[in-house]
Amino acid sequence: MPVADALVLSHPEQYERLRIACPEAAPTAVLAGDPCFDRMLAARPYRERFRRALGVRPGQRLVLLNSTWNSDSLVGDSEEGGGDVIAALLDRVATEFPVDEYRFAAILHPNVWQGHGPGQIRSWLDRARRGGLALIDPLKGWRQALLAADAVIGDHGSVTYYAAALGTPVLLGAAPLDALDPDAPISAFMREAPQLNPEASLAAQIERLIARHRPLPGPAEFTTSVPGESAERLRRLFYSMMGAPEPARPASLKPLTLPDYEAGTVTVPLRVLSQVRGPGEIAVSRWAGPPPWTSADSGGDGDDDGDGYGEMHVAVHEDTRDVDQLDLADVIFRDGAPDDPRFGSPSIWTAEVLRRYQCCSLAAYVTGPSACVVRMPGEEPLRVVAAPATSTEGVRGVDPAVYASALYAWLATSDHDAGAPDKRLARAVADGLSVRTGARLHHVRIEPLAPPG
């Protein structure tokens, strides 16, 4: 006799495999859908809110690294480094993806946390987190992160399959077919989905994955055959098993909650590559690791062959753990409320930074999502702010610390057509700057800082 009174299935395909594997249990099968997937379907209208909660800015791409828990997973059973595959991926993220164009997050199965311990997981991922990686709560936040994602690098776990069912591009970093039932839909998905090539450029693979994406029909079809009906079907089953009448009100599932905001502040030293592209226009690319091109003599047009960025400087967040780099930084920045009494004011903080760090040529205090206060040695503080009327993306298009690096690059440029440094600053104040990050162009105003009111 079957031990269970009811076996809840989400698709008739599962019933057929159950009937073949254990005919005695087949009469207990109940088709009741997938409540987890139904909650995600219901929350789809809130995708942009979930992206903002994860600190994803307009134009940024959010890429999730997802791992299940066994030895064949993306994390695997490595005792050092948190898993060979995911450790290698995180090293490549820092060197292949500019921080203002991509946001990365990791979803690790609860058994990974349980097996290694939260302290060990956070230790393994510490450098990546200081480079901007979001570490997603494996119980509360993973569904929202899936809805927010532009692409997923995953394995044979259910989260990866859910991502594909939602229509999100998936790149398989681990696909152990021998660990799966060959007749299960996930096996077919593992055979058909794009596979990560560890020898090829990760950035190019992600770009190609997104550009060429065509959802595979299997995951959406086999995740549930009755989308949106799980609450009603499950309640009917539970009350019938209790022998009690159902409530008159409609059955419903708990909506997905909005996660707490995570800014994604990068505190590792940033290598900033820049190039003056025209009068008052500067292209800026910030990297949390050694960028794919670093020299002025590479020449070219800024494509992914390493061309186009002729000058490099170092920008460091004041809260960095790499404190020795503050003495070498060209730009030092931080973010905070403009009236935070701990820093006095943006004007006071910028003056203190320039006195403390003699190599620093520009200090920047980010006061909000679209503005910062900057100061150069011997100059009065200036306010740098996005010009909202000039961008369809609004004023939240990029981290304002990028504006500070663009201004530094403009003042330090060796382009003789730009004039002397004092004239370049006057020109920037008069006309503003155009700052390019990737394919996006942001226009900013530079103006004297108004005295405290």
CSV table of C-alpha atoms in Angstrom, one decimal:
chain,number,residue,atom,x,y,z
A,1,MET,CA,0.0,0.0,0.0
A,2,PRO,CA,1.2,3.5,-0.8
A,3,VAL,CA,2.6,5.4,2.2
A,4,ALA,CA,1.3,8.8,1.0
A,5,ASP,CA,-2.4,9.6,0.8
A,6,ALA,CA,-1.7,12.0,-2.1
A,7,LEU,CA,1.2,12.7,-4.4
A,8,VAL,CA,0.9,16.3,-5.8
A,9,LEU,CA,2.1,16.6,-9.4
A,10,SER,CA,2.4,19.7,-11.5
A,11,HIS,CA,2.1,18.1,-15.0
A,12,PRO,CA,0.6,14.9,-16.4
A,13,GLU,CA,4.0,13.9,-17.7
A,14,GLN,CA,5.0,13.2,-14.1
A,15,TYR,CA,2.0,10.9,-13.7
A,16,GLU,CA,3.2,8.8,-16.6
A,17,ARG,CA,6.6,8.4,-15.1
A,18,LEU,CA,5.1,7.6,-11.7
A,19,ARG,CA,2.8,5.0,-13.2
A,20,ILE,CA,5.7,3.3,-14.9
A,21,ALA,CA,8.0,3.5,-11.9
A,22,CYS,CA,5.5,2.6,-9.2
A,23,PRO,CA,2.1,1.6,-10.4
A,24,GLU,CA,0.8,1.1,-6.8
A,25,ALA,CA,1.3,4.8,-6.1
A,26,ALA,CA,-0.5,6.0,-9.3
A,27,PRO,CA,-4.0,6.2,-7.7
A,28,THR,CA,-2.7,8.7,-5.2
A,29,ALA,CA,-1.5,11.2,-7.8
A,30,VAL,CA,-3.2,14.6,-7.8
A,31,LEU,CA,-2.6,17.2,-10.5
A,32,ALA,CA,-2.3,20.5,-8.6
A,33,GLY,CA,0.1,22.7,-10.5
A,34,ASP,CA,3.1,24.5,-9.0
A,35,PRO,CA,2.5,27.2,-6.3
A,36,CYS,CA,6.1,28.4,-6.5
A,37,PHE,CA,5.9,29.1,-10.2
A,38,ASP,CA,2.4,30.6,-9.9
A,39,ARG,CA,3.8,33.1,-7.3
A,40,MET,CA,6.4,34.2,-9.8
A,41,LEU,CA,3.9,34.5,-12.7
A,42,ALA,CA,1.7,36.7,-10.5
A,43,ALA,CA,4.7,38.9,-9.6
A,44,ARG,CA,5.9,39.5,-13.1
A,45,PRO,CA,4.4,43.1,-13.3
A,46,TYR,CA,6.8,44.1,-10.5
A,47,ARG,CA,10.0,43.1,-12.3
A,48,GLU,CA,11.3,46.7,-12.4
A,49,ARG,CA,10.8,47.1,-8.7
A,50,PHE,CA,12.8,43.9,-8.0
A,51,ARG,CA,15.6,45.2,-10.2
A,52,ARG,CA,15.7,48.5,-8.4
A,53,ALA,CA,15.7,46.7,-5.1
A,54,LEU,CA,18.8,44.9,-6.3
A,55,GLY,CA,20.5,48.2,-7.2
A,56,VAL,CA,20.2,47.5,-11.0
A,57,ARG,CA,20.3,50.8,-12.8
A,58,PRO,CA,18.6,51.5,-16.1
A,59,GLY,CA,20.6,50.0,-18.9
A,60,GLN,CA,22.5,47.6,-16.6
A,61,ARG,CA,22.2,43.9,-17.2
A,62,LEU,CA,21.6,41.6,-14.2
A,63,VAL,CA,23.3,38.2,-14.5
A,64,LEU,CA,22.6,35.5,-11.9
A,65,LEU,CA,24.9,32.7,-10.9
A,66,ASN,CA,22.8,29.9,-9.6
A,67,SER,CA,24.0,26.6,-8.0
A,68,THR,CA,22.2,23.6,-6.6
A,69,TRP,CA,23.9,21.7,-3.8
A,70,ASN,CA,25.5,18.4,-4.9
A,71,SER,CA,29.0,17.6,-6.2
A,72,ASP,CA,27.9,18.0,-9.8
A,73,SER,CA,26.6,21.5,-9.3
A,74,LEU,CA,28.1,24.9,-10.2
A,75,VAL,CA,29.6,25.1,-6.7
A,76,GLY,CA,30.4,21.4,-6.4
A,77,ASP,CA,32.1,19.9,-3.4
A,78,SER,CA,35.4,21.8,-3.4
A,79,GLU,CA,36.8,22.3,0.0
A,80,GLU,CA,38.7,25.5,-1.0
A,81,GLY,CA,37.5,28.4,-3.0
A,82,GLY,CA,33.8,27.7,-2.9
A,83,GLY,CA,33.7,25.5,-5.9
A,84,ASP,CA,35.9,25.4,-9.0
A,85,VAL,CA,33.4,26.6,-11.5
A,86,ILE,CA,31.8,29.4,-9.6
A,87,ALA,CA,35.1,30.6,-8.2
A,88,ALA,CA,36.6,30.8,-11.7
A,89,LEU,CA,33.4,32.6,-13.0
A,90,LEU,CA,33.7,35.2,-10.3
A,91,ASP,CA,37.4,35.9,-11.1
A,92,ARG,CA,36.4,36.4,-14.7
A,93,VAL,CA,33.5,38.7,-13.8
A,94,ALA,CA,35.9,41.2,-12.4
A,95,THR,CA,38.1,41.3,-15.5
A,96,GLU,CA,35.5,40.9,-18.3
A,97,PHE,CA,32.5,43.0,-17.2
A,98,PRO,CA,32.6,46.8,-16.5
A,99,VAL,CA,30.8,47.5,-13.2
A,100,ASP,CA,28.5,50.2,-14.6
A,101,GLU,CA,27.1,48.0,-17.4
A,102,TYR,CA,26.6,44.7,-15.5
A,103,ARG,CA,25.3,43.7,-12.0
A,104,PHE,CA,25.9,40.2,-10.8
A,105,ALA,CA,24.1,38.2,-8.1
A,106,ALA,CA,24.5,34.6,-6.7
A,107,ILE,CA,21.8,32.2,-5.6
A,108,LEU,CA,23.1,29.3,-3.7
A,109,HIS,CA,20.9,26.3,-2.6
A,110,PRO,CA,20.2,26.3,1.1
A,111,ASN,CA,22.1,23.0,1.4
A,112,VAL,CA,25.2,24.8,0.2
A,113,TRP,CA,24.8,27.3,3.1
A,114,GLN,CA,24.0,24.4,5.5
A,115,GLY,CA,26.9,22.2,4.4
A,116,HIS,CA,29.7,24.9,4.4
A,117,GLY,CA,28.2,27.4,6.9
A,118,PRO,CA,27.3,31.0,6.3
A,119,GLY,CA,30.7,32.3,7.5
A,120,GLN,CA,32.6,30.1,5.0
A,121,ILE,CA,30.3,31.1,2.1
A,122,ARG,CA,30.7,34.8,2.9
A,123,SER,CA,34.4,34.3,3.2
A,124,TRP,CA,34.7,32.6,-0.2
A,125,LEU,CA,32.6,35.3,-1.8
A,126,ASP,CA,34.0,38.3,0.1
A,127,ARG,CA,36.1,39.8,-2.7
A,128,ALA,CA,33.3,39.3,-5.2
A,129,ARG,CA,30.8,41.0,-2.9
A,130,ARG,CA,33.1,44.0,-2.4
A,131,GLY,CA,33.3,44.0,-6.2
A,132,GLY,CA,29.5,44.4,-6.4
A,133,LEU,CA,28.1,40.8,-6.2
A,134,ALA,CA,24.7,40.6,-4.5
A,135,LEU,CA,24.3,37.4,-2.4
A,136,ILE,CA,20.7,36.5,-2.6
A,137,ASP,CA,18.7,35.1,0.4
A,138,PRO,CA,18.2,31.4,-0.7
A,139,LEU,CA,14.8,31.2,1.0
A,140,LYS,CA,13.2,34.7,0.6
A,141,GLY,CA,14.7,36.5,-2.3
A,142,TRP,CA,15.6,34.0,-5.1
A,143,ARG,CA,12.2,34.2,-6.9
A,144,GLN,CA,12.4,38.0,-7.1
A,145,ALA,CA,15.9,37.8,-8.4
A,146,LEU,CA,14.9,35.4,-11.1
A,147,LEU,CA,12.2,37.8,-12.2
A,148,ALA,CA,14.7,40.6,-12.3
A,149,ALA,CA,17.4,38.8,-14.2
A,150,ASP,CA,18.5,39.3,-17.8
A,151,ALA,CA,20.5,36.1,-17.9
A,152,VAL,CA,21.3,33.1,-15.7
A,153,ILE,CA,24.4,31.0,-15.5
A,154,GLY,CA,23.3,27.8,-13.8
A,155,ASP,CA,23.3,24.0,-13.5
A,156,HIS,CA,20.7,21.2,-13.3
A,157,GLY,CA,18.9,22.6,-10.2
A,158,SER,CA,15.3,23.6,-10.2
A,159,VAL,CA,16.1,27.4,-10.0
A,160,THR,CA,17.8,27.2,-13.4
A,161,TYR,CA,14.8,25.3,-14.8
A,162,TYR,CA,12.4,27.9,-13.4
A,163,ALA,CA,14.5,30.7,-15.0
A,164,ALA,CA,14.1,28.9,-18.4
A,165,ALA,CA,10.4,28.5,-17.8
A,166,LEU,CA,10.1,32.3,-17.2
A,167,GLY,CA,11.8,32.8,-20.6
A,168,THR,CA,15.1,34.1,-19.2
A,169,PRO,CA,18.3,33.2,-21.2
A,170,VAL,CA,20.2,30.4,-19.5
A,171,LEU,CA,23.8,29.4,-19.9
A,172,LEU,CA,24.6,26.0,-18.4
A,173,GLY,CA,27.9,26.0,-16.4
A,174,ALA,CA,27.3,22.4,-15.2
A,175,ALA,CA,25.1,19.9,-16.9
A,176,PRO,CA,25.6,16.4,-15.4
A,177,LEU,CA,23.2,14.3,-17.5
A,178,ASP,CA,24.2,11.1,-15.8
A,179,ALA,CA,22.7,12.4,-12.6
A,180,LEU,CA,19.2,12.9,-14.1
A,181,ASP,CA,16.4,10.7,-15.2
A,182,PRO,CA,16.9,10.6,-19.0
A,183,ASP,CA,13.2,10.7,-19.6
A,184,ALA,CA,12.6,13.8,-17.4
A,185,PRO,CA,12.0,17.1,-19.1
A,186,ILE,CA,15.0,18.7,-17.4
A,187,SER,CA,17.3,16.1,-19.1
A,188,ALA,CA,16.0,17.3,-22.5
A,189,PHE,CA,16.5,20.9,-21.4
A,190,MET,CA,20.1,20.1,-20.4
A,191,ARG,CA,20.8,18.6,-23.8
A,192,GLU,CA,19.3,21.6,-25.7
A,193,ALA,CA,20.3,24.6,-23.7
A,194,PRO,CA,23.5,26.6,-24.5
A,195,GLN,CA,26.6,25.4,-22.6
A,196,LEU,CA,29.3,27.5,-21.0
A,197,ASN,CA,32.6,27.3,-22.9
A,198,PRO,CA,35.3,27.8,-20.2
A,199,GLU,CA,37.9,28.6,-22.8
A,200,ALA,CA,36.0,31.4,-24.5
A,201,SER,CA,35.3,35.0,-23.4
A,202,LEU,CA,32.5,34.9,-20.8
A,203,ALA,CA,31.4,38.5,-21.7
A,204,ALA,CA,31.0,37.5,-25.4
A,205,GLN,CA,29.1,34.4,-24.4
A,206,ILE,CA,26.6,36.4,-22.3
A,207,GLU,CA,26.2,39.0,-25.0
A,208,ARG,CA,25.6,36.3,-27.6
A,209,LEU,CA,23.2,34.4,-25.2
A,210,ILE,CA,21.0,37.5,-24.8
A,211,ALA,CA,21.1,38.6,-28.4
A,212,ARG,CA,20.3,35.2,-29.8
A,213,HIS,CA,17.9,34.0,-27.2
A,214,ARG,CA,14.8,32.0,-28.2
A,215,PRO,CA,13.0,30.4,-25.2
A,216,LEU,CA,13.0,26.6,-25.4
A,217,PRO,CA,9.4,25.4,-25.1
A,218,GLY,CA,10.0,22.6,-22.7
A,219,PRO,CA,10.5,24.4,-19.4
A,220,ALA,CA,7.4,26.6,-19.7
A,221,GLU,CA,5.3,23.6,-20.9
A,222,PHE,CA,6.4,21.1,-18.2
A,223,THR,CA,6.8,23.3,-15.1
A,224,THR,CA,3.0,23.3,-14.8
A,225,SER,CA,0.1,22.3,-16.9
A,226,VAL,CA,-2.3,24.4,-15.0
A,227,PRO,CA,-0.6,27.8,-14.5
A,228,GLY,CA,-2.4,30.1,-12.0
A,229,GLU,CA,-4.5,27.3,-10.6
A,230,SER,CA,-2.4,25.8,-7.8
A,231,ALA,CA,-3.9,27.7,-4.9
A,232,GLU,CA,-7.4,26.5,-5.8
A,233,ARG,CA,-6.4,22.9,-6.5
A,234,LEU,CA,-4.3,22.5,-3.4
A,235,ARG,CA,-6.9,24.0,-1.1
A,236,ARG,CA,-9.5,21.7,-2.6
A,237,LEU,CA,-7.2,18.7,-2.0
A,238,PHE,CA,-6.3,19.7,1.6
A,239,TYR,CA,-9.9,20.3,2.7
A,240,SER,CA,-11.1,17.1,1.0
A,241,MET,CA,-8.5,15.1,2.9
A,242,MET,CA,-9.7,16.7,6.2
A,243,GLY,CA,-13.3,16.1,5.3
A,244,ALA,CA,-14.1,19.7,5.8
A,245,PRO,CA,-15.9,22.2,3.5
A,246,GLU,CA,-13.8,24.8,1.8
A,247,PRO,CA,-14.1,28.5,2.7
A,248,ALA,CA,-16.3,30.6,0.5
A,249,ARG,CA,-13.6,33.1,-0.3
A,250,PRO,CA,-11.3,32.5,-3.3
A,251,ALA,CA,-8.1,30.6,-2.7
A,252,SER,CA,-4.9,32.7,-3.1
A,253,LEU,CA,-1.1,32.5,-2.7
A,254,LYS,CA,1.0,34.9,-0.7
A,255,PRO,CA,2.4,37.5,-3.0
A,256,LEU,CA,6.2,37.8,-3.3
A,257,THR,CA,7.5,40.6,-1.1
A,258,LEU,CA,9.7,43.4,-2.2
A,259,PRO,CA,13.2,42.8,-1.0
A,260,ASP,CA,15.2,45.3,1.0
A,261,TYR,CA,17.2,47.7,-1.1
A,262,GLU,CA,20.8,46.6,-1.9
A,263,ALA,CA,22.9,49.4,-3.4
A,264,GLY,CA,25.7,47.2,-4.7
A,265,THR,CA,28.4,49.6,-3.7
A,266,VAL,CA,31.8,48.6,-5.1
A,267,THR,CA,34.6,49.1,-2.6
A,268,VAL,CA,37.5,47.3,-4.3
A,269,PRO,CA,39.8,49.7,-6.1
A,270,LEU,CA,38.5,50.5,-9.5
A,271,ARG,CA,40.6,50.8,-12.7
A,272,VAL,CA,38.9,53.5,-14.7
A,273,LEU,CA,39.6,53.7,-18.4
A,274,SER,CA,38.6,56.9,-20.2
A,275,GLN,CA,38.8,58.6,-23.6
A,276,VAL,CA,37.8,62.0,-24.8
A,277,ARG,CA,35.5,61.3,-27.7
A,278,GLY,CA,34.7,64.8,-28.7
A,279,PRO,CA,34.1,68.3,-27.3
A,280,GLY,CA,33.0,67.7,-23.7
A,281,GLU,CA,32.3,64.0,-24.3
A,282,ILE,CA,34.2,61.4,-22.3
A,283,ALA,CA,33.8,57.6,-22.4
A,284,VAL,CA,34.3,56.0,-19.1
A,285,SER,CA,34.6,52.3,-18.2
A,286,ARG,CA,35.2,51.1,-14.6
A,287,TRP,CA,36.6,47.7,-13.7
A,288,ALA,CA,36.8,45.8,-10.4
A,289,GLY,CA,39.8,43.8,-11.7
A,290,PRO,CA,42.5,44.1,-14.5
A,291,PRO,CA,40.5,45.2,-17.5
A,292,PRO,CA,40.9,43.5,-20.9
A,293,TRP,CA,42.9,46.5,-22.2
A,294,THR,CA,44.9,49.0,-20.2
A,295,SER,CA,47.4,50.8,-22.4
A,296,ALA,CA,47.1,54.0,-24.3
A,297,ASP,CA,48.9,52.7,-27.3
A,298,SER,CA,46.4,49.9,-28.1
A,299,GLY,CA,44.5,52.4,-30.3
A,300,GLY,CA,41.1,51.8,-31.9
A,301,ASP,CA,37.4,52.4,-31.2
A,302,GLY,CA,36.5,50.9,-27.9
A,303,ASP,CA,35.2,47.5,-29.1
A,304,ASP,CA,35.8,44.3,-27.2
A,305,ASP,CA,39.1,43.7,-29.0
A,306,GLY,CA,40.6,46.0,-26.4
A,307,ASP,CA,40.6,49.2,-28.3
A,308,GLY,CA,39.5,52.7,-27.5
A,309,TYR,CA,40.4,53.8,-24.0
A,310,GLY,CA,43.5,55.8,-23.9
A,311,GLU,CA,43.9,57.0,-20.3
A,312,MET,CA,43.6,55.1,-17.0
A,313,HIS,CA,43.2,56.3,-13.4
A,314,VAL,CA,42.4,54.6,-10.1
A,315,ALA,CA,39.2,55.4,-8.2
A,316,VAL,CA,38.8,54.1,-4.7
A,317,HIS,CA,35.9,54.1,-2.3
A,318,GLU,CA,36.8,55.5,1.1
A,319,ASP,CA,35.5,52.4,2.8
A,320,THR,CA,37.7,50.1,0.9
A,321,ARG,CA,39.5,47.3,2.7
A,322,ASP,CA,42.5,47.9,0.4
A,323,VAL,CA,43.4,50.9,2.5
A,324,ASP,CA,46.9,51.1,1.0
A,325,GLN,CA,45.3,52.0,-2.3
A,326,LEU,CA,43.9,55.2,-0.9
A,327,ASP,CA,47.4,56.7,-0.9
A,328,LEU,CA,47.7,55.9,-4.6
A,329,ALA,CA,44.2,56.9,-5.8
A,330,ASP,CA,43.6,59.6,-8.3
A,331,VAL,CA,39.9,59.8,-7.3
A,332,ILE,CA,38.5,59.0,-3.9
A,333,PHE,CA,34.7,58.8,-3.4
A,334,ARG,CA,32.1,57.8,-1.0
A,335,ASP,CA,28.3,57.9,-0.8
A,336,GLY,CA,26.0,59.2,1.9
A,337,ALA,CA,23.4,61.6,2.9
A,338,PRO,CA,24.4,65.3,2.4
A,339,ASP,CA,23.5,66.2,5.9
A,340,ASP,CA,25.2,63.2,7.6
A,341,PRO,CA,26.8,64.8,10.7
A,342,ARG,CA,29.6,62.2,10.8
A,343,PHE,CA,31.1,63.8,7.7
A,344,GLY,CA,30.2,67.4,8.5
A,345,SER,CA,29.1,68.1,4.9
A,346,PRO,CA,30.2,67.1,1.4
A,347,SER,CA,32.2,70.3,1.3
A,348,ILE,CA,34.0,69.4,4.6
A,349,TRP,CA,34.6,65.8,3.6
A,350,THR,CA,36.1,66.6,0.2
A,351,ALA,CA,38.5,69.1,1.8
A,352,GLU,CA,39.5,66.6,4.4
A,353,VAL,CA,40.2,63.9,1.8
A,354,LEU,CA,42.4,66.2,-0.3
A,355,ARG,CA,44.4,67.1,2.8
A,356,ARG,CA,44.9,63.5,3.9
A,357,TYR,CA,45.8,61.9,0.6
A,358,GLN,CA,48.3,64.0,-1.3
A,359,CYS,CA,48.1,61.9,-4.5
A,360,CYS,CA,44.3,62.4,-4.8
A,361,SER,CA,43.4,64.8,-7.5
A,362,LEU,CA,39.6,64.7,-7.0
A,363,ALA,CA,37.4,63.9,-4.1
A,364,ALA,CA,33.7,63.0,-4.7
A,365,TYR,CA,30.9,62.7,-2.3
A,366,VAL,CA,27.8,61.0,-3.9
A,367,THR,CA,24.8,62.6,-2.3
A,368,GLY,CA,22.0,60.7,-4.2
A,369,PRO,CA,21.2,58.7,-7.2
A,370,SER,CA,21.9,61.5,-9.7
A,371,ALA,CA,24.4,63.9,-8.1
A,372,CYS,CA,27.7,64.2,-6.3
A,373,VAL,CA,29.9,67.0,-4.8
A,374,VAL,CA,33.4,67.1,-6.1
A,375,ARG,CA,36.5,69.1,-5.2
A,376,MET,CA,40.0,69.5,-6.8
A,377,PRO,CA,43.0,70.8,-5.0
A,378,GLY,CA,43.0,74.6,-4.7
A,379,GLU,CA,39.4,74.8,-6.0
A,380,GLU,CA,36.0,75.4,-4.4
A,381,PRO,CA,33.6,72.4,-4.3
A,382,LEU,CA,31.3,71.9,-7.3
A,383,ARG,CA,28.0,70.0,-7.7
A,384,VAL,CA,27.9,67.5,-10.6
A,385,VAL,CA,24.3,66.4,-11.4
A,386,ALA,CA,22.6,64.5,-14.2
A,387,ALA,CA,20.5,66.6,-16.6
A,388,PRO,CA,17.2,64.7,-16.5
A,389,ALA,CA,15.6,66.5,-19.5
A,390,THR,CA,18.3,65.0,-21.8
A,391,SER,CA,17.8,61.3,-21.1
A,392,THR,CA,14.9,59.0,-21.6
A,393,GLU,CA,16.4,56.8,-18.8
A,394,GLY,CA,15.9,59.5,-16.2
A,395,VAL,CA,18.4,60.8,-13.6
A,396,ARG,CA,19.2,57.4,-12.2
A,397,GLY,CA,21.1,56.1,-15.2
A,398,VAL,CA,24.5,55.6,-13.7
A,399,ASP,CA,26.5,55.8,-10.4
A,400,PRO,CA,27.3,59.5,-10.0
A,401,ALA,CA,30.9,58.5,-9.1
A,402,VAL,CA,31.2,57.9,-12.8
A,403,TYR,CA,30.6,61.6,-13.4
A,404,ALA,CA,33.5,62.4,-11.0
A,405,SER,CA,35.8,60.1,-12.9
A,406,ALA,CA,34.7,61.7,-16.2
A,407,LEU,CA,35.5,65.1,-14.9
A,408,TYR,CA,38.9,64.0,-13.7
A,409,ALA,CA,39.6,62.5,-17.1
A,410,TRP,CA,38.4,65.7,-18.8
A,411,LEU,CA,40.7,67.8,-16.7
A,412,ALA,CA,43.7,65.4,-17.0
A,413,THR,CA,43.4,64.7,-20.8
A,414,SER,CA,46.4,65.1,-23.0
A,415,ASP,CA,44.1,66.2,-25.8
A,416,HIS,CA,45.5,69.6,-26.8
A,417,ASP,CA,42.3,70.6,-28.5
A,418,ALA,CA,40.6,70.6,-25.1
A,419,GLY,CA,42.8,73.5,-23.9
A,420,ALA,CA,44.6,74.1,-20.7
A,421,PRO,CA,43.3,72.5,-17.4
A,422,ASP,CA,41.8,75.8,-16.1
A,423,LYS,CA,40.1,76.4,-19.4
A,424,ARG,CA,38.8,72.9,-19.4
A,425,LEU,CA,37.2,73.3,-16.0
A,426,ALA,CA,35.6,76.6,-17.0
A,427,ARG,CA,34.3,75.0,-20.2
A,428,ALA,CA,32.9,72.1,-18.2
A,429,VAL,CA,31.1,74.5,-15.8
A,430,ALA,CA,29.8,76.5,-18.7
A,431,ASP,CA,28.7,73.7,-21.0
A,432,GLY,CA,28.5,70.5,-18.8
A,433,LEU,CA,29.8,67.2,-19.9
A,434,SER,CA,28.5,64.2,-21.8
A,435,VAL,CA,29.5,60.9,-20.2
A,436,ARG,CA,29.4,57.7,-22.1
A,437,THR,CA,29.2,54.3,-20.3
A,438,GLY,CA,28.9,51.4,-22.8
A,439,ALA,CA,26.1,52.4,-25.2
A,440,ARG,CA,24.6,55.0,-22.9
A,441,LEU,CA,25.2,58.7,-23.0
A,442,HIS,CA,24.6,60.8,-19.9
A,443,HIS,CA,24.6,64.6,-19.8
A,444,VAL,CA,25.6,66.3,-16.6
A,445,ARG,CA,25.7,69.8,-15.3
A,446,ILE,CA,28.6,71.2,-13.3
A,447,GLU,CA,27.8,74.1,-11.1
A,448,PRO,CA,29.1,75.9,-7.9
A,449,LEU,CA,27.9,74.3,-4.7
A,450,ALA,CA,25.2,76.4,-3.1
A,451,PRO,CA,26.1,77.5,0.5
A,452,PRO,CA,24.2,75.5,3.2
A,453,GLY,CA,20.7,76.8,3.7
